[in-house]
CSV table of C-alpha atoms in Angstrom, one decimal:
chain,number,residue,atom,x,y,z
A,24,MET,CA,29.7,-53.6,-40.1
A,25,ASN,CA,32.7,-55.6,-38.9
A,26,SER,CA,36.4,-55.2,-38.6
A,27,LYS,CA,37.1,-56.5,-42.2
A,28,SER,CA,35.1,-53.7,-43.8
A,29,TYR,CA,36.8,-51.2,-41.4
A,30,SER,CA,40.2,-52.5,-42.6
A,31,LEU,CA,39.1,-52.2,-46.2
A,32,PHE,CA,38.1,-48.7,-45.6
A,33,LEU,CA,41.5,-48.0,-43.9
A,34,LYS,CA,43.2,-49.5,-47.0
A,35,ASP,CA,41.3,-47.1,-49.3
A,36,PHE,CA,41.8,-44.2,-47.0
A,37,LYS,CA,45.6,-44.8,-46.8
A,38,SER,CA,46.0,-45.3,-50.6
A,39,GLU,CA,43.9,-42.1,-51.0
A,40,LEU,CA,46.2,-40.2,-48.7
A,41,ARG,CA,49.2,-41.5,-50.6
A,42,THR,CA,48.0,-40.5,-54.1
A,43,ARG,CA,45.4,-37.9,-53.1
A,44,TYR,CA,43.8,-38.5,-56.5
A,45,ALA,CA,40.1,-38.3,-55.5
A,46,ILE,CA,40.6,-35.4,-53.1
A,47,ASN,CA,42.6,-33.3,-55.6
A,48,ALA,CA,40.2,-34.1,-58.5
A,49,LEU,CA,37.1,-33.3,-56.4
A,50,ALA,CA,38.6,-30.0,-55.0
A,51,MET,CA,39.6,-28.8,-58.4
A,52,PHE,CA,36.2,-29.8,-59.8
A,53,ILE,CA,34.4,-27.9,-57.1
A,54,ILE,CA,36.5,-24.8,-57.8
A,55,VAL,CA,36.0,-25.0,-61.6
A,56,ALA,CA,32.3,-25.6,-61.4
A,57,ILE,CA,31.6,-22.8,-58.9
A,58,SER,CA,33.8,-20.3,-60.9
A,59,VAL,CA,31.9,-21.2,-64.1
A,60,ILE,CA,28.7,-20.4,-62.3
A,61,LEU,CA,30.1,-17.1,-60.9
A,62,PHE,CA,31.4,-16.1,-64.3
A,63,SER,CA,28.0,-16.7,-65.9
A,64,VAL,CA,26.1,-14.9,-63.1
A,65,GLY,CA,28.3,-11.9,-63.3
A,66,ASN,CA,27.0,-8.9,-61.5
A,67,GLU,CA,23.4,-10.0,-61.5
A,68,LYS,CA,21.5,-10.7,-58.4
A,69,ILE,CA,20.2,-14.3,-58.5
A,70,SER,CA,17.2,-15.4,-56.5
A,71,GLN,CA,17.2,-17.8,-53.6
A,72,SER,CA,15.5,-20.6,-55.5
A,73,LEU,CA,18.0,-20.4,-58.2
A,74,THR,CA,20.9,-20.5,-55.7
A,75,GLY,CA,19.4,-23.6,-54.0
A,76,GLY,CA,19.1,-25.3,-57.4
A,77,LEU,CA,22.7,-24.4,-58.4
A,78,PHE,CA,23.9,-25.7,-55.1
A,79,TRP,CA,22.6,-29.1,-55.9
A,80,VAL,CA,23.8,-29.0,-59.5
A,81,VAL,CA,27.3,-28.6,-58.2
A,82,ILE,CA,26.9,-31.3,-55.6
A,83,PHE,CA,25.5,-33.7,-58.2
A,84,PHE,CA,28.3,-33.2,-60.8
A,85,THR,CA,31.0,-33.2,-58.2
A,86,ALA,CA,29.8,-36.5,-56.9
A,87,MET,CA,29.6,-37.9,-60.5
A,88,SER,CA,33.2,-36.9,-61.1
A,89,GLY,CA,34.8,-38.5,-58.1
A,90,LEU,CA,32.7,-41.3,-56.5
A,91,SER,CA,33.0,-43.9,-59.2
A,92,ARG,CA,36.7,-44.3,-58.2
A,93,ALA,CA,35.8,-46.7,-55.3
A,94,PHE,CA,35.1,-49.7,-57.6
A,95,VAL,CA,36.7,-48.6,-60.9
A,96,SER,CA,40.2,-48.4,-59.2
A,97,GLU,CA,39.9,-52.0,-58.0
A,98,GLU,CA,39.0,-53.2,-61.5
A,99,GLU,CA,41.9,-51.1,-63.0
A,100,ARG,CA,44.5,-52.4,-60.6
A,101,GLY,CA,43.1,-55.9,-61.1
A,102,THR,CA,42.6,-56.3,-57.3
A,103,ALA,CA,38.8,-57.1,-57.6
A,104,LEU,CA,39.5,-60.9,-57.7
A,105,THR,CA,41.6,-60.8,-54.6
A,106,LEU,CA,38.9,-58.9,-52.7
A,107,GLN,CA,36.4,-61.5,-53.8
A,108,LEU,CA,38.5,-64.2,-52.3
A,109,ILE,CA,39.1,-62.6,-48.9
A,110,ALA,CA,35.8,-61.0,-48.0
A,111,ALA,CA,32.0,-61.4,-48.4
A,112,PRO,CA,30.3,-59.0,-50.8
A,113,SER,CA,28.4,-57.2,-48.1
A,114,THR,CA,31.6,-56.5,-46.2
A,115,ILE,CA,33.2,-55.0,-49.3
A,116,PHE,CA,30.2,-52.9,-50.0
A,117,SER,CA,30.2,-51.6,-46.4
A,118,GLY,CA,33.9,-50.7,-46.7
A,119,LYS,CA,33.4,-48.8,-50.0
A,120,LEU,CA,30.3,-47.2,-48.7
A,121,ILE,CA,32.0,-45.7,-45.5
A,122,PHE,CA,34.8,-44.3,-47.7
A,123,ASN,CA,32.3,-42.7,-50.1
A,124,ILE,CA,30.1,-41.3,-47.3
A,125,ILE,CA,33.2,-39.6,-45.8
A,126,LEU,CA,34.2,-38.3,-49.2
A,127,VAL,CA,30.6,-37.0,-49.9
A,128,PHE,CA,30.5,-35.3,-46.5
A,129,ALA,CA,33.9,-33.6,-47.0
A,130,MET,CA,33.1,-32.4,-50.5
A,131,ASN,CA,29.6,-31.1,-49.7
A,132,THR,CA,30.8,-29.3,-46.6
A,133,VAL,CA,33.3,-27.5,-48.7
A,134,ILE,CA,30.7,-26.7,-51.3
A,135,ALA,CA,28.3,-25.4,-48.7
A,136,ILE,CA,31.0,-23.2,-47.1
A,137,LEU,CA,32.0,-21.8,-50.5
A,138,TYR,CA,28.4,-21.1,-51.4
A,139,SER,CA,27.7,-19.2,-48.2
A,140,VAL,CA,30.8,-17.1,-48.7
A,141,LEU,CA,30.4,-16.5,-52.5
A,142,PHE,CA,26.6,-16.2,-53.0
A,143,GLU,CA,24.7,-13.4,-51.3
A,144,ALA,CA,21.4,-15.3,-51.6
A,145,PHE,CA,22.7,-18.3,-49.7
A,146,VAL,CA,21.4,-17.3,-46.3
A,147,ILE,CA,20.2,-20.1,-44.1
A,148,GLN,CA,17.5,-19.1,-41.7
A,149,ASN,CA,16.7,-22.5,-40.2
A,150,PHE,CA,20.1,-24.1,-39.7
A,151,ALA,CA,18.9,-27.2,-37.9
A,152,LEU,CA,16.6,-28.1,-40.8
A,153,PHE,CA,19.4,-27.5,-43.3
A,154,LEU,CA,21.8,-29.7,-41.3
A,155,THR,CA,19.3,-32.6,-41.0
A,156,SER,CA,18.4,-32.5,-44.7
A,157,PHE,CA,22.1,-32.2,-45.6
A,158,VAL,CA,23.1,-35.3,-43.5
A,159,PHE,CA,20.3,-37.5,-44.9
A,160,GLY,CA,20.8,-36.1,-48.4
A,161,ASN,CA,24.5,-36.9,-48.3
A,162,ILE,CA,23.9,-40.4,-47.1
A,163,GLY,CA,21.4,-41.1,-49.9
A,164,LEU,CA,23.8,-39.6,-52.5
A,165,ALA,CA,26.6,-41.8,-51.2
A,166,VAL,CA,24.6,-45.0,-51.2
A,167,SER,CA,23.1,-44.6,-54.7
A,168,SER,CA,26.4,-43.5,-56.3
A,169,THR,CA,28.3,-46.4,-54.6
A,170,ILE,CA,25.9,-49.1,-56.0
A,171,ILE,CA,25.9,-47.4,-59.5
A,172,ALA,CA,29.7,-47.2,-59.3
A,173,ALA,CA,29.8,-51.0,-58.8
A,174,ILE,CA,27.7,-51.5,-61.9
A,175,ILE,CA,29.8,-49.1,-63.9
A,176,ALA,CA,33.1,-50.8,-62.9
A,177,LYS,CA,31.8,-54.1,-64.2
A,178,ALA,CA,30.3,-52.6,-67.4
A,179,GLY,CA,33.6,-51.5,-68.7
A,180,ALA,CA,32.3,-48.1,-70.0
A,181,LYS,CA,33.8,-46.2,-67.1
A,182,GLY,CA,33.3,-42.4,-67.4
A,183,THR,CA,30.4,-41.3,-69.6
A,184,LEU,CA,27.7,-43.7,-68.4
A,185,TYR,CA,28.0,-42.9,-64.7
A,186,PRO,CA,26.0,-39.6,-64.6
A,187,VAL,CA,23.6,-41.0,-67.2
A,188,LEU,CA,22.8,-44.0,-65.0
A,189,SER,CA,22.9,-42.1,-61.7
A,190,PHE,CA,20.7,-39.2,-62.6
A,191,PRO,CA,17.3,-40.9,-62.8
A,192,ILE,CA,18.0,-42.8,-59.6
A,193,LEU,CA,19.1,-39.7,-57.7
A,194,LEU,CA,16.3,-37.5,-59.1
A,195,PRO,CA,13.8,-38.1,-56.2
A,196,LEU,CA,16.5,-37.3,-53.7
A,197,ILE,CA,17.7,-34.2,-55.5
A,198,LEU,CA,14.2,-32.8,-56.1
A,199,THR,CA,13.3,-33.1,-52.4
A,200,SER,CA,16.7,-31.9,-51.2
A,201,VAL,CA,16.4,-28.8,-53.3
A,202,GLN,CA,12.9,-28.2,-51.8
A,203,LEU,CA,14.4,-28.7,-48.3
A,204,THR,CA,17.2,-26.3,-48.9
A,205,LEU,CA,14.7,-23.7,-50.0
A,206,PHE,CA,12.7,-24.4,-46.9
A,207,ALA,CA,15.9,-23.8,-44.8
A,208,PHE,CA,16.5,-20.5,-46.7
A,209,ASP,CA,12.9,-19.4,-45.9
A,210,GLY,CA,13.2,-20.4,-42.2
A,211,ILE,CA,10.3,-22.9,-42.4
A,212,SER,CA,9.8,-25.0,-39.3
A,213,PHE,CA,10.4,-28.7,-39.0
A,214,GLU,CA,6.7,-29.3,-38.6
A,215,ARG,CA,6.0,-28.0,-42.1
A,216,ALA,CA,9.0,-29.8,-43.7
A,217,LYS,CA,8.3,-33.2,-42.1
A,218,PHE,CA,6.8,-34.7,-45.3
A,219,GLU,CA,9.9,-33.9,-47.4
A,220,LEU,CA,12.2,-35.1,-44.6
A,221,ALA,CA,10.2,-38.4,-44.5
A,222,ILE,CA,10.8,-38.8,-48.3
A,223,VAL,CA,14.5,-38.3,-47.9
A,224,VAL,CA,14.8,-40.7,-45.0
A,225,SER,CA,12.7,-43.4,-46.6
A,226,TYR,CA,14.8,-43.0,-49.8
A,227,ASP,CA,17.9,-43.6,-47.8
A,228,VAL,CA,16.5,-46.7,-46.1
A,229,ILE,CA,15.1,-48.2,-49.3
A,230,MET,CA,18.3,-47.6,-51.3
A,231,LEU,CA,20.5,-49.0,-48.5
A,232,THR,CA,18.4,-52.2,-48.3
A,233,ALA,CA,18.2,-52.7,-52.0
A,234,SER,CA,21.9,-52.0,-52.5
A,235,TYR,CA,22.9,-54.6,-49.9
A,236,MET,CA,20.6,-57.1,-51.5
A,237,LEU,CA,21.6,-56.5,-55.1
A,238,PHE,CA,25.4,-56.0,-54.6
A,239,ASP,CA,26.0,-59.8,-54.4
A,240,PHE,CA,24.8,-60.2,-58.0
A,241,ILE,CA,27.0,-57.3,-59.3
A,242,TRP,CA,30.1,-58.4,-57.4
A,243,LYS,CA,30.0,-62.1,-58.4
A,244,GLU,CA,29.6,-61.2,-62.1
B,23,MET,CA,-7.0,-65.9,-85.2
B,24,ILE,CA,-10.5,-65.2,-83.7
B,25,TRP,CA,-9.1,-62.9,-81.0
B,26,LYS,CA,-7.1,-61.0,-83.6
B,27,ILE,CA,-10.3,-60.1,-85.4
B,28,PHE,CA,-11.9,-59.3,-82.1
B,29,LEU,CA,-9.0,-57.0,-81.2
B,30,PHE,CA,-9.2,-55.3,-84.6
B,31,LEU,CA,-12.9,-54.7,-84.2
B,32,LEU,CA,-12.5,-53.5,-80.6
B,33,LEU,CA,-9.8,-51.0,-81.5
B,34,VAL,CA,-11.7,-49.8,-84.6
B,35,PHE,CA,-14.8,-49.2,-82.5
B,36,VAL,CA,-12.8,-47.4,-79.8
B,37,SER,CA,-11.0,-45.2,-82.3
B,38,VAL,CA,-14.2,-44.3,-84.1
B,39,ALA,CA,-16.2,-43.8,-81.0
B,40,GLY,CA,-13.4,-41.8,-79.2
B,41,ILE,CA,-12.9,-39.4,-82.1
B,42,ALA,CA,-16.4,-39.1,-83.7
B,43,PHE,CA,-18.9,-39.2,-80.9
B,44,PRO,CA,-20.2,-35.7,-80.2
B,45,ILE,CA,-19.8,-33.8,-77.0
B,46,VAL,CA,-23.0,-32.1,-76.0
B,47,GLU,CA,-24.3,-30.1,-73.0
B,48,ASN,CA,-27.0,-32.7,-72.0
B,49,PRO,CA,-26.3,-36.1,-73.2
B,50,GLN,CA,-29.5,-37.8,-74.3
B,51,TYR,CA,-28.4,-40.7,-76.4
B,52,TRP,CA,-25.9,-43.5,-75.7
B,53,TYR,CA,-23.4,-42.1,-78.2
B,54,GLU,CA,-23.1,-38.6,-76.7
B,55,PHE,CA,-20.4,-37.5,-74.2
B,56,PRO,CA,-21.1,-34.9,-71.5
B,57,PHE,CA,-19.5,-31.4,-71.9
B,58,ILE,CA,-16.8,-30.8,-69.3
B,59,PRO,CA,-16.2,-27.1,-68.7
B,60,GLY,CA,-12.6,-26.1,-69.4
B,61,LEU,CA,-11.8,-29.3,-71.3
B,62,GLY,CA,-14.5,-29.5,-74.1
B,63,GLU,CA,-13.3,-31.4,-77.1
B,64,ASN,CA,-9.9,-31.8,-75.5
B,65,ALA,CA,-11.4,-34.4,-73.2
B,66,LYS,CA,-11.4,-37.0,-75.9
B,67,ILE,CA,-7.6,-37.6,-75.6
B,68,ILE,CA,-8.3,-39.6,-72.5
B,69,PHE,CA,-9.2,-42.6,-74.8
B,70,PHE,CA,-5.7,-42.6,-76.3
B,71,HIS,CA,-3.4,-40.9,-73.9
B,72,VAL,CA,-4.2,-42.7,-70.7
B,73,PRO,CA,-3.8,-46.2,-72.3
B,74,THR,CA,-0.3,-45.3,-73.5
B,75,ALA,CA,0.7,-44.1,-70.1
B,76,TRP,CA,-0.8,-47.3,-68.6
B,77,LEU,CA,1.1,-49.5,-71.0
B,78,THR,CA,4.3,-47.6,-70.1
B,79,VAL,CA,3.8,-48.7,-66.5
B,80,ILE,CA,2.9,-52.3,-67.6
B,81,GLY,CA,6.0,-52.5,-69.8
B,82,PHE,CA,8.2,-51.3,-67.0
B,83,LEU,CA,6.6,-53.6,-64.5
B,84,MET,CA,7.0,-56.7,-66.8
B,85,SER,CA,10.6,-55.8,-67.6
B,86,THR,CA,11.4,-55.6,-63.9
B,87,ILE,CA,9.6,-58.9,-63.1
B,88,TYR,CA,11.5,-60.7,-65.8
B,89,SER,CA,14.7,-59.1,-64.6
B,90,PHE,CA,14.0,-60.4,-61.1
B,91,LYS,CA,13.3,-63.8,-62.5
B,92,TYR,CA,16.6,-63.7,-64.4
B,93,LEU,CA,18.5,-62.9,-61.2
B,94,ARG,CA,16.9,-65.9,-59.5
B,95,LYS,CA,17.2,-68.5,-62.2
B,96,LYS,CA,19.9,-67.1,-64.5
B,97,ASN,CA,17.9,-68.1,-67.5
B,98,LEU,CA,18.8,-65.9,-70.5
B,99,ASP,CA,15.3,-66.4,-71.9
B,100,ASP,CA,14.0,-64.1,-69.2
B,101,ASP,CA,16.5,-61.5,-70.1
B,102,VAL,CA,15.2,-61.5,-73.7
B,103,LYS,CA,11.6,-61.2,-72.4
B,104,SER,CA,12.5,-58.3,-70.2
B,105,TYR,CA,14.2,-56.6,-73.1
B,106,ALA,CA,11.2,-57.0,-75.3
B,107,ALA,CA,8.9,-55.6,-72.6
B,108,ALA,CA,11.2,-52.6,-72.0
B,109,GLN,CA,11.4,-51.8,-75.8
B,110,LEU,CA,7.6,-51.6,-75.9
B,111,GLY,CA,7.5,-49.6,-72.7
B,112,MET,CA,9.9,-47.1,-74.3
B,113,VAL,CA,7.7,-46.8,-77.4
B,114,PHE,CA,4.6,-46.2,-75.4
B,115,CYS,CA,6.4,-43.8,-73.0
B,116,ILE,CA,7.4,-41.7,-76.0
B,117,LEU,CA,3.8,-41.8,-77.3
B,118,ALA,CA,2.4,-40.8,-73.9
B,119,THR,CA,4.8,-37.9,-73.7
B,120,ILE,CA,4.0,-36.7,-77.2
B,121,THR,CA,0.2,-37.0,-76.9
B,122,GLY,CA,0.4,-35.4,-73.5
B,123,ALA,CA,2.4,-32.5,-74.8
B,124,VAL,CA,0.0,-31.9,-77.7
B,125,TRP,CA,-2.9,-32.0,-75.3
B,126,ALA,CA,-1.1,-29.5,-73.0
B,127,LYS,CA,-0.6,-27.1,-75.9
B,128,PHE,CA,-4.4,-26.8,-76.3
B,129,ALA,CA,-5.4,-27.1,-72.7
B,130,TRP,CA,-2.6,-25.2,-70.9
B,131,GLY,CA,-1.2,-23.1,-73.7
B,132,SER,CA,2.3,-24.6,-73.9
B,133,PHE,CA,3.8,-27.9,-74.9
B,134,TRP,CA,5.9,-28.3,-71.8
B,135,SER,CA,5.5,-26.6,-68.4
B,136,TRP,CA,7.2,-29.0,-65.9
B,137,ASP,CA,4.0,-30.1,-64.4
B,138,PRO,CA,4.6,-32.9,-61.8
B,139,ARG,CA,3.2,-35.4,-64.3
B,140,GLN,CA,5.5,-34.1,-67.1
B,141,THR,CA,8.5,-34.3,-64.7
B,142,SER,CA,7.7,-37.9,-63.8
B,143,ILE,CA,7.2,-39.1,-67.4
B,144,PHE,CA,10.5,-37.3,-68.3
B,145,ALA,CA,12.2,-39.2,-65.4
B,146,LEU,CA,10.8,-42.5,-66.8
B,147,LEU,CA,12.2,-41.7,-70.3
B,148,LEU,CA,15.6,-41.0,-68.7
B,149,ILE,CA,15.5,-44.3,-66.8
B,150,TYR,CA,14.6,-46.2,-70.0
B,151,GLY,CA,17.3,-44.3,-71.9
B,152,ALA,CA,19.9,-45.1,-69.3
B,153,TRP,CA,18.9,-48.7,-69.3
B,154,PHE,CA,19.4,-49.1,-73.0
B,155,ALA,CA,22.7,-47.2,-72.9
B,156,LEU,CA,23.9,-49.6,-70.2
B,157,ARG,CA,22.9,-52.6,-72.3
B,158,SER,CA,24.6,-51.4,-75.4
B,159,SER,CA,27.8,-50.8,-73.5
B,160,ILE,CA,28.3,-54.4,-72.5
B,161,GLU,CA,29.5,-57.1,-74.9
B,162,SER,CA,29.1,-60.3,-72.9
B,163,GLU,CA,25.5,-61.7,-72.8
B,164,GLU,CA,25.4,-62.9,-69.3
B,165,LYS,CA,27.1,-59.8,-67.9
B,166,ARG,CA,24.7,-57.6,-69.8
B,167,ALA,CA,21.7,-59.6,-68.5
B,168,THR,CA,22.9,-59.4,-64.8
B,169,LEU,CA,23.9,-55.8,-64.7
B,170,SER,CA,20.9,-54.5,-66.6
B,171,ALA,CA,18.6,-56.7,-64.3
B,172,VAL,CA,20.2,-55.1,-61.2
B,173,TYR,CA,19.9,-51.6,-62.7
B,174,SER,CA,16.2,-52.2,-63.6
B,175,MET,CA,15.6,-53.4,-60.0
B,176,ILE,CA,17.2,-50.3,-58.6
B,177,ALA,CA,15.3,-48.0,-61.0
B,178,PHE,CA,12.1,-49.8,-60.2
B,179,ILE,CA,12.2,-48.9,-56.5
B,180,THR,CA,12.5,-45.2,-57.4
B,181,VAL,CA,9.8,-45.3,-60.0
B,182,PRO,CA,6.8,-45.4,-57.6
B,183,PHE,CA,8.0,-42.0,-56.3
B,184,PHE,CA,7.6,-40.5,-59.7
B,185,ILE,CA,4.4,-42.1,-60.8
B,186,PHE,CA,2.4,-42.4,-57.6
B,187,ILE,CA,3.8,-40.1,-55.0
B,188,MET,CA,5.0,-36.9,-56.6
B,189,PRO,CA,2.0,-36.1,-58.9
B,190,ARG,CA,-0.3,-36.5,-55.9
B,191,ILE,CA,1.6,-34.4,-53.3
B,192,MET,CA,2.6,-31.5,-55.6
B,193,THR,CA,0.1,-29.0,-56.9
B,194,GLY,CA,-0.4,-29.3,-60.6
B,195,LEU,CA,-2.6,-28.7,-63.6
B,196,HIS,CA,-3.0,-32.3,-64.8
B,197,PRO,CA,-6.4,-33.9,-64.2
B,198,GLY,CA,-6.3,-36.0,-61.0
B,199,SER,CA,-3.6,-33.9,-59.2
B,200,ILE,CA,-4.1,-31.7,-56.2
B,201,PRO,CA,-5.7,-28.3,-57.0
B,202,THR,CA,-3.5,-25.2,-56.6
B,203,ASN,CA,-5.6,-24.0,-53.7
B,204,PRO,CA,-6.8,-27.0,-51.6
B,205,ASN,CA,-9.1,-24.8,-49.4
B,206,GLU,CA,-11.3,-23.9,-52.3
B,207,GLU,CA,-14.7,-25.4,-52.0
B,208,GLN,CA,-15.2,-25.7,-55.7
B,209,VAL,CA,-12.4,-27.6,-57.2
B,210,SER,CA,-11.7,-26.7,-60.8
B,211,PRO,CA,-13.7,-29.1,-63.1
B,212,VAL,CA,-10.6,-29.8,-65.2
B,213,ILE,CA,-8.7,-31.3,-62.3
B,214,ASN,CA,-11.5,-33.1,-60.6
B,215,PHE,CA,-13.9,-34.3,-63.4
B,216,LYS,CA,-16.3,-37.2,-63.6
B,217,MET,CA,-16.9,-39.3,-66.6
B,218,ASN,CA,-20.4,-40.4,-67.3
B,219,GLY,CA,-21.4,-44.0,-68.0
B,220,ASN,CA,-20.8,-44.3,-71.8
B,221,MET,CA,-17.5,-42.3,-71.5
B,222,GLN,CA,-16.3,-44.7,-68.9
B,223,LEU,CA,-17.4,-47.7,-71.0
B,224,ILE,CA,-15.4,-46.5,-74.0
B,225,PHE,CA,-12.4,-45.6,-71.7
B,226,PHE,CA,-12.3,-49.1,-70.2
B,227,LEU,CA,-12.8,-50.8,-73.6
B,228,SER,CA,-9.9,-48.7,-74.9
B,229,LEU,CA,-7.7,-49.8,-71.9
B,230,ILE,CA,-8.6,-53.4,-72.5
B,231,GLY,CA,-7.9,-53.2,-76.3
B,232,PHE,CA,-4.6,-51.5,-75.8
B,233,THR,CA,-3.5,-54.0,-73.2
B,234,ILE,CA,-4.3,-56.9,-75.5
B,235,LEU,CA,-2.4,-55.1,-78.2
B,236,TYR,CA,0.5,-54.7,-75.9
B,237,PHE,CA,0.7,-58.4,-75.1
B,238,TRP,CA,0.4,-59.3,-78.7
B,239,MET,CA,3.2,-56.9,-79.7
B,240,TRP,CA,5.3,-58.2,-76.8
B,241,GLN,CA,5.0,-61.7,-78.0
B,242,VAL,CA,5.9,-60.8,-81.6
B,243,GLY,CA,8.9,-58.9,-80.3
B,244,TYR,CA,10.1,-61.8,-78.1
B,245,LYS,CA,9.7,-64.3,-80.9
B,246,SER,CA,11.5,-62.1,-83.4
B,247,MET,CA,14.4,-61.8,-81.0
B,248,LEU,CA,14.6,-65.6,-80.6
B,249,LEU,CA,14.6,-66.0,-84.4
B,250,LYS,CA,17.3,-63.4,-84.7
B,251,GLU,CA,19.5,-65.2,-82.2
B,252,LYS,CA,18.9,-68.5,-84.1
B,253,LEU,CA,19.8,-66.9,-87.4
B,254,ASP,CA,23.0,-65.4,-85.9
B,255,LYS,CA,24.1,-68.8,-84.6
B,256,GLN,CA,23.4,-70.4,-88.1
B,257,LEU,CA,25.5,-67.7,-89.7
B,258,ILE,CA,28.4,-68.3,-87.4
B,259,ARG,CA,28.3,-72.1,-88.0
B,260,GLY,CA,28.2,-71.4,-91.7
């Protein structure tokens, strides 16, 4: 984490503020996805376990719709070569990762607020547990989708492959996060959820390490 | 040649023994299997279903090892080897899924019930499918080799979770998983069953036979890919 990756992040942040492409697309996607769910639910009362699952369905597909921009935009503008000249691969990955982490946190906070307003069953009993799993889940989501985005940007098939490649990689994280969200609904203590928390934390650490090690190969291709 | 005949005889013996040997209450002769309550005749699938699942893991492991080698040496030969291994892994993965589902229909009553094992083999199918989709989307040979090698490394570090951790921490119906009620003194015989000596012998013979078969098939697949490449080059030169 050095000043170069910070300035790369600032560059992405400023260009995002100028065009507001990702923010607008993500916000509209969240609204569309949640309204589809609300239409199909209708007047029925849905259970807590279904609400927890649907919460992560929306998070997954929202991430898949917006997070690939980080690297695809560089390839589209033809600025990837310039970036290769001015910075080391790990620096570039850090910059893109910070940007995606902030994007994921922003979008998931919005989704969580919307869910707690719109769904009756979305009642969190153990808020501390929810927050912890939310933070670690978001970091894992951001790391995995950033490294897959780098592969996708090089592969040329931009849109359709992204969810296909990401889903199996994210599956352990999503399965445990759904479990943790349900624990938070039921008000289960940290002591009983520590195994699931450990899985999420180790997933984050493993993916982060592997991503930094493998990004060199993708970036130099 | 000798080992091909040996392999043929071994697999014939395993198939015949696995299907035809009777299951009785008190095994007296060497060719009789013990009766396992709750499984009965269904138990015989262990001689064919477990080896396919084992070869799925072997195929995946070999594919990743050659991917790793490719990333270090950048030798396209390793990429072809990795591709051949993954193809076989996919075939055996489908076979394991189907045989498992058929067994589940008779043992549990439905083809698919999202048991932890079924979830994990489904995730493996998804990973293989995504890997082949990624490969088919890239034209350039070197780019395809590098990107698919990186993806298979990333996929490989999530696989242990599906194969080794999840089925053992979640309660399930599959033999070998945690029983639904861990405090129960008497674990259900289906989940925690013991094979007797001759059953174990046939089981391990079957594992060995299928593993040799796998390596033979892998070699044939690898060679055919090399020949195909050669032919393509000749066609281009005219």
